[in-house]
XYZ file of C-alpha atoms in Angstrom:
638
model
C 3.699 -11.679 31.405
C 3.984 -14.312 28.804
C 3.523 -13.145 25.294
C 4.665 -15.916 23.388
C 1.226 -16.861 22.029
C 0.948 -13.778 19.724
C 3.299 -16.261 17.049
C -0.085 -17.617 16.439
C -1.568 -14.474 15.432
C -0.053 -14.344 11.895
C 0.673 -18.489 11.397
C -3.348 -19.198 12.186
C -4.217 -17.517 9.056
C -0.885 -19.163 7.654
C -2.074 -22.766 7.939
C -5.630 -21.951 6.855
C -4.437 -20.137 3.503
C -2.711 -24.050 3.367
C -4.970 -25.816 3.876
C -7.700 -23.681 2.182
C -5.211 -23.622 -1.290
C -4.354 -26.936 -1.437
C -7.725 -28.904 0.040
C -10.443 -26.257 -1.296
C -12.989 -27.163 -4.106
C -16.014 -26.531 -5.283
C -17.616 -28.597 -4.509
C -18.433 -27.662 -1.257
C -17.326 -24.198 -1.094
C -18.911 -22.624 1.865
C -16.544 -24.970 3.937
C -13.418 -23.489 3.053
C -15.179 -19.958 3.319
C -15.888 -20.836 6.999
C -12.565 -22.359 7.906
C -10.675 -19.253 6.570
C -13.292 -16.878 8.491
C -12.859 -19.247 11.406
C -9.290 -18.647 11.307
C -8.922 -14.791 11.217
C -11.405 -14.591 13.861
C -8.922 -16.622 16.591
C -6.206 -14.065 15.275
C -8.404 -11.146 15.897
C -9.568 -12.460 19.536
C -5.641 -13.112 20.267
C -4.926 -9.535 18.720
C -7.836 -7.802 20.848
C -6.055 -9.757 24.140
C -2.432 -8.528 23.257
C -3.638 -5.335 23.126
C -5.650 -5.155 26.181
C -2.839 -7.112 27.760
C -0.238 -4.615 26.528
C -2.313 -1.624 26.816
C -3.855 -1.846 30.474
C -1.763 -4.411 32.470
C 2.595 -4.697 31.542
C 3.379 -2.869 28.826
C 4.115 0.292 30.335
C 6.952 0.843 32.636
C 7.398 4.215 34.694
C 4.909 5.713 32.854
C 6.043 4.817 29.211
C 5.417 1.974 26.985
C 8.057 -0.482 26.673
C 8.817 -3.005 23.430
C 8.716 -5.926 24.071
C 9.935 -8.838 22.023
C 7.605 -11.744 22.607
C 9.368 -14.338 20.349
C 12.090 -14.110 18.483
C 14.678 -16.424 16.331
C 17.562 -16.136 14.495
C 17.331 -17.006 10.766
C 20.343 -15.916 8.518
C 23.672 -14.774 10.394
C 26.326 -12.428 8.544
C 28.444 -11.014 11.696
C 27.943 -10.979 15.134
C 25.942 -8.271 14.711
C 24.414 -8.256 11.308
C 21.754 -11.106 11.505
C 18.667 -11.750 10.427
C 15.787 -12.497 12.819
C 12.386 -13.789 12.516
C 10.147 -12.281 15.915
C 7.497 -10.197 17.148
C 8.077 -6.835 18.373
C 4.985 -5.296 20.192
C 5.024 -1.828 21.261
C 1.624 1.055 20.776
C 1.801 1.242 17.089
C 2.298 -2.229 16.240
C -0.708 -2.987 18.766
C -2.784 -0.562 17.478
C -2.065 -2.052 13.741
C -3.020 -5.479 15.187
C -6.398 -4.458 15.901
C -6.712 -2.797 12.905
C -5.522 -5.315 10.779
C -7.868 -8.198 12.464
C -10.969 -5.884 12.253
C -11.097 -4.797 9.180
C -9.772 -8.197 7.931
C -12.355 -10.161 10.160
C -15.257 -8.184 8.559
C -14.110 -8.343 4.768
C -14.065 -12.111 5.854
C -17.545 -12.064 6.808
C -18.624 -9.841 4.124
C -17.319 -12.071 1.700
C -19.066 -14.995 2.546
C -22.380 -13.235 0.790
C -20.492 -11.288 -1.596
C -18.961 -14.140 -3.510
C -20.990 -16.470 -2.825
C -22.009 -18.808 -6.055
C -18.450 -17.233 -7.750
C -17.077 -20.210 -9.535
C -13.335 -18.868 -7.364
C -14.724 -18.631 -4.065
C -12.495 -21.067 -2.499
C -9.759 -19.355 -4.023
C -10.498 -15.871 -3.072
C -10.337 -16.899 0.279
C -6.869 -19.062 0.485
C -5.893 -15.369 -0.992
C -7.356 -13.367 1.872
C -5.993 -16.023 4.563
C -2.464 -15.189 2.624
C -2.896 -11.661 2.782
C -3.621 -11.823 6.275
C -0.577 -13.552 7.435
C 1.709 -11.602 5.718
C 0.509 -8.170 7.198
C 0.233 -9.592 10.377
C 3.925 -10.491 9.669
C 4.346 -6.685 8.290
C 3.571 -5.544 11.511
C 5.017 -7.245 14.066
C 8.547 -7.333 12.339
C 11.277 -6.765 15.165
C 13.787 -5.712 11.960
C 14.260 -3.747 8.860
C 14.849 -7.325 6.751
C 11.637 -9.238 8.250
C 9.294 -6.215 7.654
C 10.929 -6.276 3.852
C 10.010 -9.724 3.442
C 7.165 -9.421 4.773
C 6.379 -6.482 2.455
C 6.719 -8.502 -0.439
C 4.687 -11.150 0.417
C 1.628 -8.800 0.963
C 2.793 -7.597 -2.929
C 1.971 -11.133 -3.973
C -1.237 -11.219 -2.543
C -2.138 -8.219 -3.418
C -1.096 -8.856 -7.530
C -2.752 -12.513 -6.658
C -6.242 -10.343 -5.879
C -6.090 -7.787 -7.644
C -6.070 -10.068 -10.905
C -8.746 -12.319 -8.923
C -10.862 -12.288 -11.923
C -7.317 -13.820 -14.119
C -10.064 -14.067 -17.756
C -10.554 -10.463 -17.583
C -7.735 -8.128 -19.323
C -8.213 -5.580 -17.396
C -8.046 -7.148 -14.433
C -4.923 -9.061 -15.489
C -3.191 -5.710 -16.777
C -3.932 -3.555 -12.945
C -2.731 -6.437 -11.420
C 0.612 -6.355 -13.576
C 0.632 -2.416 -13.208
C 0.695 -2.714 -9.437
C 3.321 -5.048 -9.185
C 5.635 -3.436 -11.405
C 5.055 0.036 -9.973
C 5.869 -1.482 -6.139
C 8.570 -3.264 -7.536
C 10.019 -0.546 -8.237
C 9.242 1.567 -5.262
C 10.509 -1.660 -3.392
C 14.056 -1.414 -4.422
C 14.513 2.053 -3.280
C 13.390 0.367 -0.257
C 16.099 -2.362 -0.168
C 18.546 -0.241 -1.144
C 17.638 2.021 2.109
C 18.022 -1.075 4.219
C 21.261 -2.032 2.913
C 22.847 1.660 3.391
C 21.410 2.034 6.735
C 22.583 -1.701 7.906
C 25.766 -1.054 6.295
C 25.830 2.605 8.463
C 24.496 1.150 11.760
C 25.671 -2.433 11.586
C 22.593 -3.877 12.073
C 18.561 -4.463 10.953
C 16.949 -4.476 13.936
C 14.126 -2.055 15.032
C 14.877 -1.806 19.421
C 18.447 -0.473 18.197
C 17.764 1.694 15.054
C 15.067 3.640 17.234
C 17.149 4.109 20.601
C 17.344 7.850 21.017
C 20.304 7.921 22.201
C 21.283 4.961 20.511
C 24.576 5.418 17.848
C 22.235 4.499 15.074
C 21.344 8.349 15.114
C 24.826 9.230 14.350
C 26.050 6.991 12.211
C 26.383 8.329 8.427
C 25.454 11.879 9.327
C 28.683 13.421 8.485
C 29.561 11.691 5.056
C 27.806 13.618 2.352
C 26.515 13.382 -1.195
C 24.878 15.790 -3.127
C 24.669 18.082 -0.135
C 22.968 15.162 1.779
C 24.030 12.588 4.567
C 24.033 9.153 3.999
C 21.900 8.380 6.356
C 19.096 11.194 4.868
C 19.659 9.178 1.302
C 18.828 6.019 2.913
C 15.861 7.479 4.834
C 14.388 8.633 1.766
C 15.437 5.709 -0.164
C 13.038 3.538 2.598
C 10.551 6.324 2.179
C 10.436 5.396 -1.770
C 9.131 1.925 -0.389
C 6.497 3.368 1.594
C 5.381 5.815 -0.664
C 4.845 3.096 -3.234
C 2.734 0.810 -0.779
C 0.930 4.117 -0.131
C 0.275 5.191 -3.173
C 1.968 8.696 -2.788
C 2.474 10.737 -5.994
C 3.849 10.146 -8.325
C 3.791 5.927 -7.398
C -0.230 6.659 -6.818
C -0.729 4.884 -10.212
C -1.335 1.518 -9.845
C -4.516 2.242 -6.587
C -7.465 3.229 -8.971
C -7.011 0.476 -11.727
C -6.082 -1.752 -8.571
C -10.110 -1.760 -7.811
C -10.805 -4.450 -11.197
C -10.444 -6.837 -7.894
C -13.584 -8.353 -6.151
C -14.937 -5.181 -3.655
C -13.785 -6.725 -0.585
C -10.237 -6.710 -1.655
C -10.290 -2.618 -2.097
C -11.658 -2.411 1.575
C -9.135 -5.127 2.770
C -5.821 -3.648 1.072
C -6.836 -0.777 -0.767
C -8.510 1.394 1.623
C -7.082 -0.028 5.231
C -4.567 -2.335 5.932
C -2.032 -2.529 3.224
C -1.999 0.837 1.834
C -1.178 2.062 5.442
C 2.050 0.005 5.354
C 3.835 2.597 4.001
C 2.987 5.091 6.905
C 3.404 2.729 9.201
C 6.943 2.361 8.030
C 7.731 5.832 8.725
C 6.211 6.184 11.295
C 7.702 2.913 12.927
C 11.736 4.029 12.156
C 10.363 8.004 13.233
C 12.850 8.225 15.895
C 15.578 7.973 13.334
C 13.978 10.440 10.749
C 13.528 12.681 13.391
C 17.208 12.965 14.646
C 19.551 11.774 11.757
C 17.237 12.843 9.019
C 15.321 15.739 9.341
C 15.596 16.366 5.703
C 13.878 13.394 4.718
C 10.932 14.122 6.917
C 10.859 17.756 4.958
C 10.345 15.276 1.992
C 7.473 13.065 3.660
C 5.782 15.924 4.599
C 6.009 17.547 0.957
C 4.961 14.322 -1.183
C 2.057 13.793 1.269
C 0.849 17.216 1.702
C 1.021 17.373 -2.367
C -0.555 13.722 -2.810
C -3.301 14.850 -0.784
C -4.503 17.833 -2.397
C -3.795 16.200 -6.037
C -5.775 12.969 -4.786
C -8.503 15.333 -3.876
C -9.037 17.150 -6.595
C -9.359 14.475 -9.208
C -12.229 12.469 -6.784
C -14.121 15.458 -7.163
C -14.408 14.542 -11.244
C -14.514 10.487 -11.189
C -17.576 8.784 -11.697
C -16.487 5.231 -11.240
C -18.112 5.242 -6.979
C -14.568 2.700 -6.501
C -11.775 4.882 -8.061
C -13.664 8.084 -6.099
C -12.699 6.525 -3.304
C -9.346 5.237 -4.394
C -8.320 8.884 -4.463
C -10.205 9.519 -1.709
C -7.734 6.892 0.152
C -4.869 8.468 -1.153
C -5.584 11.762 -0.385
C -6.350 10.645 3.226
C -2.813 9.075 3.250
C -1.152 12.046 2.117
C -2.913 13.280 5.460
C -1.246 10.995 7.789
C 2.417 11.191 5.602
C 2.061 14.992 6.180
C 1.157 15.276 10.167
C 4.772 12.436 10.360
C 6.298 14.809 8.421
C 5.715 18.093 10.553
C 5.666 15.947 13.753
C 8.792 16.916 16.374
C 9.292 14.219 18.980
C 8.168 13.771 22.691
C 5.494 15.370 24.345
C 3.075 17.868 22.660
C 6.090 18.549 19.913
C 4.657 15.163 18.913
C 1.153 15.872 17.936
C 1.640 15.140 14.159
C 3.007 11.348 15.324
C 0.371 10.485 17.417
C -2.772 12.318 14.728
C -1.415 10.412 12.068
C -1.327 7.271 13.935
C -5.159 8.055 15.116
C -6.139 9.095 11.923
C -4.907 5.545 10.433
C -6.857 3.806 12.936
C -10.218 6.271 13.016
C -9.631 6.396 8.713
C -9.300 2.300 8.747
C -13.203 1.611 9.997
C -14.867 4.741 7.739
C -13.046 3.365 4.732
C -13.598 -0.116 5.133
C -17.334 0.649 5.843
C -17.428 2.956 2.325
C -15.852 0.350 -0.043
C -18.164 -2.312 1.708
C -21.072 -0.112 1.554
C -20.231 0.183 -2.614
C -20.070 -2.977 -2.931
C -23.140 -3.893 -1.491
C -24.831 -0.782 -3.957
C -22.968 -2.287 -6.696
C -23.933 -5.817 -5.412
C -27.341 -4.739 -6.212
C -27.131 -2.561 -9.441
C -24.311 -4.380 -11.046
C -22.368 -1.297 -11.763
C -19.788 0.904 -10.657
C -21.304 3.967 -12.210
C -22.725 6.811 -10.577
C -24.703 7.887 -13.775
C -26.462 4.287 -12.911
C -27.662 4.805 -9.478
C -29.731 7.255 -7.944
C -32.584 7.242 -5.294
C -31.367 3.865 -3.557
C -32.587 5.023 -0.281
C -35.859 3.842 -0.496
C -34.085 0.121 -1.751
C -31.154 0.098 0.563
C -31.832 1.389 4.042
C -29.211 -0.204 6.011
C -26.870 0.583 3.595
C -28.035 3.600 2.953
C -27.626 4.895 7.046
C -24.672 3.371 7.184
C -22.785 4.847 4.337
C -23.957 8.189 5.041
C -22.394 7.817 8.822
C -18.819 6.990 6.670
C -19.386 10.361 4.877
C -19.936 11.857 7.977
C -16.805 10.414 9.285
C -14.458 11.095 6.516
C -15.884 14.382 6.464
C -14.733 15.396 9.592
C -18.299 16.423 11.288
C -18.908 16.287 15.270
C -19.003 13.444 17.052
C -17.845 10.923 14.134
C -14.216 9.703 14.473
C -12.936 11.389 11.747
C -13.451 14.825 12.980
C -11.326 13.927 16.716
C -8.441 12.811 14.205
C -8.456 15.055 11.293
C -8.968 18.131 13.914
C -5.017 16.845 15.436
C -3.452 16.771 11.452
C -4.580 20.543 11.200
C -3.310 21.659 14.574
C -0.196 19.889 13.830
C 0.071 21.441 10.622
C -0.979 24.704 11.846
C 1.575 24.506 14.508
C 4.267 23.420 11.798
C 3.169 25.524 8.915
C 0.784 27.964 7.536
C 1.111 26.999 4.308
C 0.613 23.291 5.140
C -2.442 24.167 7.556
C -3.784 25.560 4.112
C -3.462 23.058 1.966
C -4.873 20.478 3.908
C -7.708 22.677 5.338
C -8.792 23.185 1.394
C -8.343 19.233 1.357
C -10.559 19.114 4.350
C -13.276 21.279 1.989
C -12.829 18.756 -0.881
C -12.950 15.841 1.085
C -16.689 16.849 2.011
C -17.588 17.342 -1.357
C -16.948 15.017 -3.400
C -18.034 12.364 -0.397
C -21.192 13.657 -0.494
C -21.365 14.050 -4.016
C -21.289 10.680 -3.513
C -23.872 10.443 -1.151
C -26.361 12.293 -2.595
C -25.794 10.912 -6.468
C -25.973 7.009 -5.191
C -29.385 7.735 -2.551
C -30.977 10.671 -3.775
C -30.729 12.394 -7.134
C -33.072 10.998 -9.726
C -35.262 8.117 -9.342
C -34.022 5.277 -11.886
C -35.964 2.847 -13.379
C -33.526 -0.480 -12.651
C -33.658 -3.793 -14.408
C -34.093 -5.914 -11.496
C -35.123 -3.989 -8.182
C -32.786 -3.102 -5.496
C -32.459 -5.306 -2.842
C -31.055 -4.891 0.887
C -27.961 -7.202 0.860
C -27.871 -10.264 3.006
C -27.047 -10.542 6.266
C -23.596 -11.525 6.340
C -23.106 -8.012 4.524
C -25.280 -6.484 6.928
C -23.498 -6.859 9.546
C -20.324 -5.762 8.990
C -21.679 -2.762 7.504
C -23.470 -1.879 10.828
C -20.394 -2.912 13.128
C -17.878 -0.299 11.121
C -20.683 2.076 11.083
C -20.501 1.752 15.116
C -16.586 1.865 15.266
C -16.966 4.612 12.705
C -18.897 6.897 14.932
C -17.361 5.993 18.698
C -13.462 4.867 17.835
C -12.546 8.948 17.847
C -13.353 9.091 21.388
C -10.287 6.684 22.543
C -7.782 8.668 24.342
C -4.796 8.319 21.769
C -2.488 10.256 23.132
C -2.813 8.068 26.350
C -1.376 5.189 23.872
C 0.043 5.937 21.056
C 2.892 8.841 21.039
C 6.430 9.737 19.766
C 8.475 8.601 22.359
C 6.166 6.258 24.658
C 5.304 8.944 27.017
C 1.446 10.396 27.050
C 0.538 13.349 26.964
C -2.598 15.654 27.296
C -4.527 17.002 24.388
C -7.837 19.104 23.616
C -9.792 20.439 21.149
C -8.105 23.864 19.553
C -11.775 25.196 19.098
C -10.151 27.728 16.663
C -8.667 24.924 14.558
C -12.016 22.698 14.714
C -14.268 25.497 14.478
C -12.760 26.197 10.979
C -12.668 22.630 9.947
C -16.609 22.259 10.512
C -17.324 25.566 8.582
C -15.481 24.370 5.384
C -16.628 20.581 5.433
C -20.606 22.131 6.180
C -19.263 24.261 2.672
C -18.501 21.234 0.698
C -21.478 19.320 1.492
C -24.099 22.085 1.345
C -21.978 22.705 -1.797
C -23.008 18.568 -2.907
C -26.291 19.103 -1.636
C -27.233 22.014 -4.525
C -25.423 20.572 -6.600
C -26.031 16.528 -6.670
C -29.717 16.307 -4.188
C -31.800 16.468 -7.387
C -30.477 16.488 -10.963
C -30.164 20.119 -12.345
C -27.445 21.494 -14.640
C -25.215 23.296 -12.025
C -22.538 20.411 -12.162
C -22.688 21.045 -16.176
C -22.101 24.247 -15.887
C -19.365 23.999 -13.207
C -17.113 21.911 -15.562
C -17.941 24.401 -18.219
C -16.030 27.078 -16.289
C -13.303 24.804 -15.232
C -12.899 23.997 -18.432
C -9.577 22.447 -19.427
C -8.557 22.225 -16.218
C -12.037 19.466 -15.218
C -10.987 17.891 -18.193
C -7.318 17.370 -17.021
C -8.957 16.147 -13.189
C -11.364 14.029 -14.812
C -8.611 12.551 -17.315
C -5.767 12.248 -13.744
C -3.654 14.785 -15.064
C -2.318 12.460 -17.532
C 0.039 10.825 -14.932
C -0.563 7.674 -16.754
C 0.101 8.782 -20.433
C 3.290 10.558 -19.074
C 4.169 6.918 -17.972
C 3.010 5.427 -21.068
C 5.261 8.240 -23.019
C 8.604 7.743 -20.498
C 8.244 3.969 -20.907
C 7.634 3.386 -24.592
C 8.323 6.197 -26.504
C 11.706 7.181 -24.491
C 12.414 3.526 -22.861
C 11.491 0.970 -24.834
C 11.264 3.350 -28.369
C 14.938 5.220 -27.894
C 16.991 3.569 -25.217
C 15.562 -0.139 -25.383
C 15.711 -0.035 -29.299
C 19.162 1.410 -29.012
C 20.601 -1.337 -26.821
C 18.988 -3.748 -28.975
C 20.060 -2.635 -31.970
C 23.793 -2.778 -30.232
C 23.159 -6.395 -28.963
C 22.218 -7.630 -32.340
C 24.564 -6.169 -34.548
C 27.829 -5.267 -32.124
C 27.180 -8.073 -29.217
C 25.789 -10.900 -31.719
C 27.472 -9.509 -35.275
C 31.176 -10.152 -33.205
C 30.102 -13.841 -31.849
C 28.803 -14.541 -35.418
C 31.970 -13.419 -37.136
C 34.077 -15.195 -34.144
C 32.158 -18.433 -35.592
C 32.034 -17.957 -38.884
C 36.265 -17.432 -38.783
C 36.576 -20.541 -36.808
C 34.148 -22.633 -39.469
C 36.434 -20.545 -42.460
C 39.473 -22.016 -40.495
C 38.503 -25.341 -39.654
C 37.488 -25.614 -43.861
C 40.600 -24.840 -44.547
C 42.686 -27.491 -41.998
C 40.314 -30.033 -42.019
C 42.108 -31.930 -45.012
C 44.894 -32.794 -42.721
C 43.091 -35.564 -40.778
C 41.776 -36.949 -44.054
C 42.106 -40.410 -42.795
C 44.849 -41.443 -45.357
C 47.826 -43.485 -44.382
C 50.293 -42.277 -46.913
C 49.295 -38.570 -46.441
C 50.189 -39.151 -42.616
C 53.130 -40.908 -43.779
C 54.549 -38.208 -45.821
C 53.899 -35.155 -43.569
C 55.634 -37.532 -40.945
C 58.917 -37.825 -43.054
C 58.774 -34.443 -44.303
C 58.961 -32.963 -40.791
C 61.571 -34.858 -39.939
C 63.626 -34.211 -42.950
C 62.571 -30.971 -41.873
C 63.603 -30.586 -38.550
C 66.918 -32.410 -39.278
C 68.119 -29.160 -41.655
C 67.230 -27.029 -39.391
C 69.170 -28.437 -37.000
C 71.930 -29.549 -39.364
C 71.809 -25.393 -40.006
C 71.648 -24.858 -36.578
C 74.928 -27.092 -35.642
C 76.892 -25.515 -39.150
């Protein structure tokens, strides 16, 4: 079956980010709005065909799925081997990311159209989305290392491009500098990886470097450094990449002041499709974590089992409704980087592969439908503060339902889809590691909380008296809000490990009552826990942060992760280091040209007389050498 087509899927949105950019205006805005919605919805109907294509009719092949390469062309050529290639690889994860990515993108299109509507950039914003679109449909459907790197990049653009959407606000400006820098560092790691393992293997492309018994998971494993393989360096070199694009302590940094962008752009990148990348890197070159790198999987499953109880802790404190949930992505994120990390491969030893994978997709439509759902509550309070809101139930309904169903979700209560998902992380960790199963089961506690903390200070709590009243928003909000509420509660009930597994082969699964029983009991904790304490105003959370003490202060302040950057970069880089190289370029480097010139201008002062343009000087210096030379060689001769 012909798959050729899905080349359209990223260069639709391509052409309209074009033609958007360079043709937009305002003065006719709503135009350009259209055309760019217009375009991501043909790549999401030509995504939802591939994948029911793929899914249902040819892509599996005795009973395992198959990758396929539907197009694919050769761009830069080093050896016969080493080349670069631009194609599209589709297999269950890339698939599954396809859908994701032209949902969630497909609604924050639609959502947009009443969200900015009357902003004097609207026209912009969109070329922006269209460009963010095409390069993470590009992300995804990379058949090598290099093309998913470039690709990588270019969704770094367009995230720093919206991000700093609002360009005359400083703050703005300065998280979308912060992010860049902080990826672009993360990012070399990342290219380093690629050039160790393409150096190891001889090659960048994905089919190869993921063969199981392939010599890609050989190669490198038996020169050492540090105690550690080549190939494990590399791994966790790439991993640096990821972890960056996922915000994984300590590279979390630049997600909570990445929300100064427009709403929609935190449930477009922050919250679902980019952020994601970096798991879906892992979890894309597993095959050769697995068996030439176990180590480095110890290390995913460390950072993101870490990341998610730090992440955690300090949305408990926030009261900014965007950065609550900026941690609350990251801390969902170290959920999927911890079930790769304790996943084994094939069969049921694969659990952790395939719950991570479900949990991206399940974690996608409740997080989307959150940061949508705040922005439509900011939308109509025009704030992003908690302290501001309260009893918007009565103002808000749709929102209101819908939003609570997300809580539900993320929370991991029966029958959302977060529950199905998050229930196969804890049995994988279980079956991994107590002490893993314990951290994220406390997570799992948290994650209840401080969601319905959430919940109850935005729709219940006190009553406020608001400037203008709170309004429903407009349709085109509406209804993307009420479609991600539906995928929200029914998307858990797809048969994952039918699709999406380890090693192509499915497998069967079930509920580990024991497991799930437990996961209930502690989120019904942590929201019965937000209902006494947030429901109505009373003093219990003063008094909680009383007792905490310091250590509220230190969650409510990040744990100073940012002025331990601030101190590393200017007191120790730019105040020790940078000074001292300075000071060594301007007096050593600069002070040894200077005296190189000023020796040469001395010299030349003193010579210069001898082309003084005088006939008889010339004269005489030409006799006198030759008198000159003829005793010497009269001396010579004697």
């Amino acid at each position: 079956m012909d798959f050729s087509y899905t080349i359209w899927i990223p260069l639709i949105p391509f052409l309209a980010f074009f033609l958007v950019g360079l043709a937009g205006n305002n003065k006719s805005p709503k135009i350009w709005g259209l055309i760019s919605t217009g375009a991501i919805a043909v790549s999401a109907v030509l995504s939802y065909m591939t994948a029911w294509r793929y899914l249902f009719q040819v892509g599996k092949v005795e009973e395992t799925y198959q990758k396929i390469i539907a197009f694919n062309t050769t761009w830069l050529t080093f050896t016969d081997k080493l080349h670069i290639d631009m194609g599209v690889l589709l297999d269950p994860i890339s698939v599954m990311m396809l859908v994701v990515v032209s949902t969630v993108s497909l609604m924050v299109h639609i959502y947009s159209l009443g969200y900015m509507k009357g902003d004097p950039g609207f026209y912009r914003f969109f070329a922006f989305l269209s460009l963010f679109s095409f390069s993470m449909f590009g992300l995804v459907l990379a058949t090598n290392l290099f093309q998913m790197y470039i690709f990588w990049e270019l969704v770094g653009v367009s995230s720093f491009l919206l991000i700093g959407f609002y360009y005359y606000k400083d703050s703005a400006v300065a998280a979308a500098k912060k992010a860049f820098i902080v990826t672009r560092f993360a990012d070399l790691g990342f290219l380093i990886g690629i050039l160790i393992v393409s150096y190891l293997t001889g090659t960048f492309d994905f089919q190869t470097l993921t063969d199981p018994n392939g010599a890609a998971m050989t190669q490198g494993a038996g020169v050492a450094f540090l105690g550690l393989s080549t190939m494990t360096w590399a791994l966790i070199l790439i991993f640096m990449g990821g972890a960056g694009k996922s915000a994984m302590f300590p590279l979390h940094i630049w997600l909570p002041d990445a929300m100064e962008g427009p709403t929609p752009v935190s449930a477009l990148i922050h919250a679902a499709t980019m952020v994601v990348a970096g798991v879906y890197l892992v979890a894309r070159l597993f095959p050769l974590y697995y068996t030439a790198a176990p180590f480095a999987l110890e290390v995913v499953a460390v950072v993101g089992g870490f990341t998610s109880l730090f992440a955690a802790i300090i949305a408990c404190t926030q009261t900014d409704i965007k950065r609550v949930l900026a941690f609350s992505t990251m801390s969902q994120l170290g959920y999927m980087m911890l079930a790769l990390g304790v996943s084994g491969y094939g069969g049921h030893d694969g659990l952790g592969y395939m719950a991570s994978m479900f949990h991206l997709f399940t974690h996608a439509m409740f997080k989307a439908l959150l940061f949508l759902g705040a922005g439509s509550i900011i939308h109509a309070v025009h704030s992003n503060f908690m302290g501001d809101m309260g009893g918007l139930r009565k103002y808000m309904p749709i929102t209101h339902i819908t939003f609570l169903i997300a809580c539900l979700a993320i929370s991991g209560i029966p029958p959302f889809s977060g529950f199905f998902s998050k229930d196969e992380i804890l049995a994988a960790a279980l079956h991994h590691s107590t002490f893993f199963f314990v951290i994220e089961y406390l997570v799992a506690g948290l994650t209840a909380f401080y969601m319905f903390r959430l919940y109850f200070g935005i729709f219940w709590g006190t009553d406020r008296k608001y400037e203008h009243t709170p309004h429903e928003s407009p349709l085109t909000m509406a209804v993307p809000l009420l479609i991600l509420a539906l995928a929200s509660m029914t998307t858990g009930f797809i048969p994952f490990n039918d699709f999406v597994t380890s090693d192509g082969h499915a497998f069967h699964t079930h509920i580990d009552w024991t497991v799930a029983g437990a996961s209930i009991a502690i989120a019904v904790i942590g929201i019965v826990a937000a209902y006494f304490f947030y429901k109505q105003k009373n003093d219990l959370p003063d008094k909680a942060a009383n007792t905490f003490g310091a250590f509220y202060r230190w969650s409510y302040d990040k744990f100073y992760v940012d002025e331990v950057y601030m101190f590393v970069t200017k007191s120790i880089l730019f105040g020790i280091i940078s000074k001292s190289v300075a000071w060594f370029d301007r007096h050593i480097v600069d002070g040894f040209m200077n005296l190189l010139g000023r020796m040469t201008a001395g010299f030349s002062e003193r010579i210069k007389g001898i082309q003084s343009g005088r006939v008889q000087q010339y004269a005489f210096a030409f006799v006198a050498g030759v008198v000159a030379l003829v005793l010497i060689f009269a001396y010579l001769k004697g």
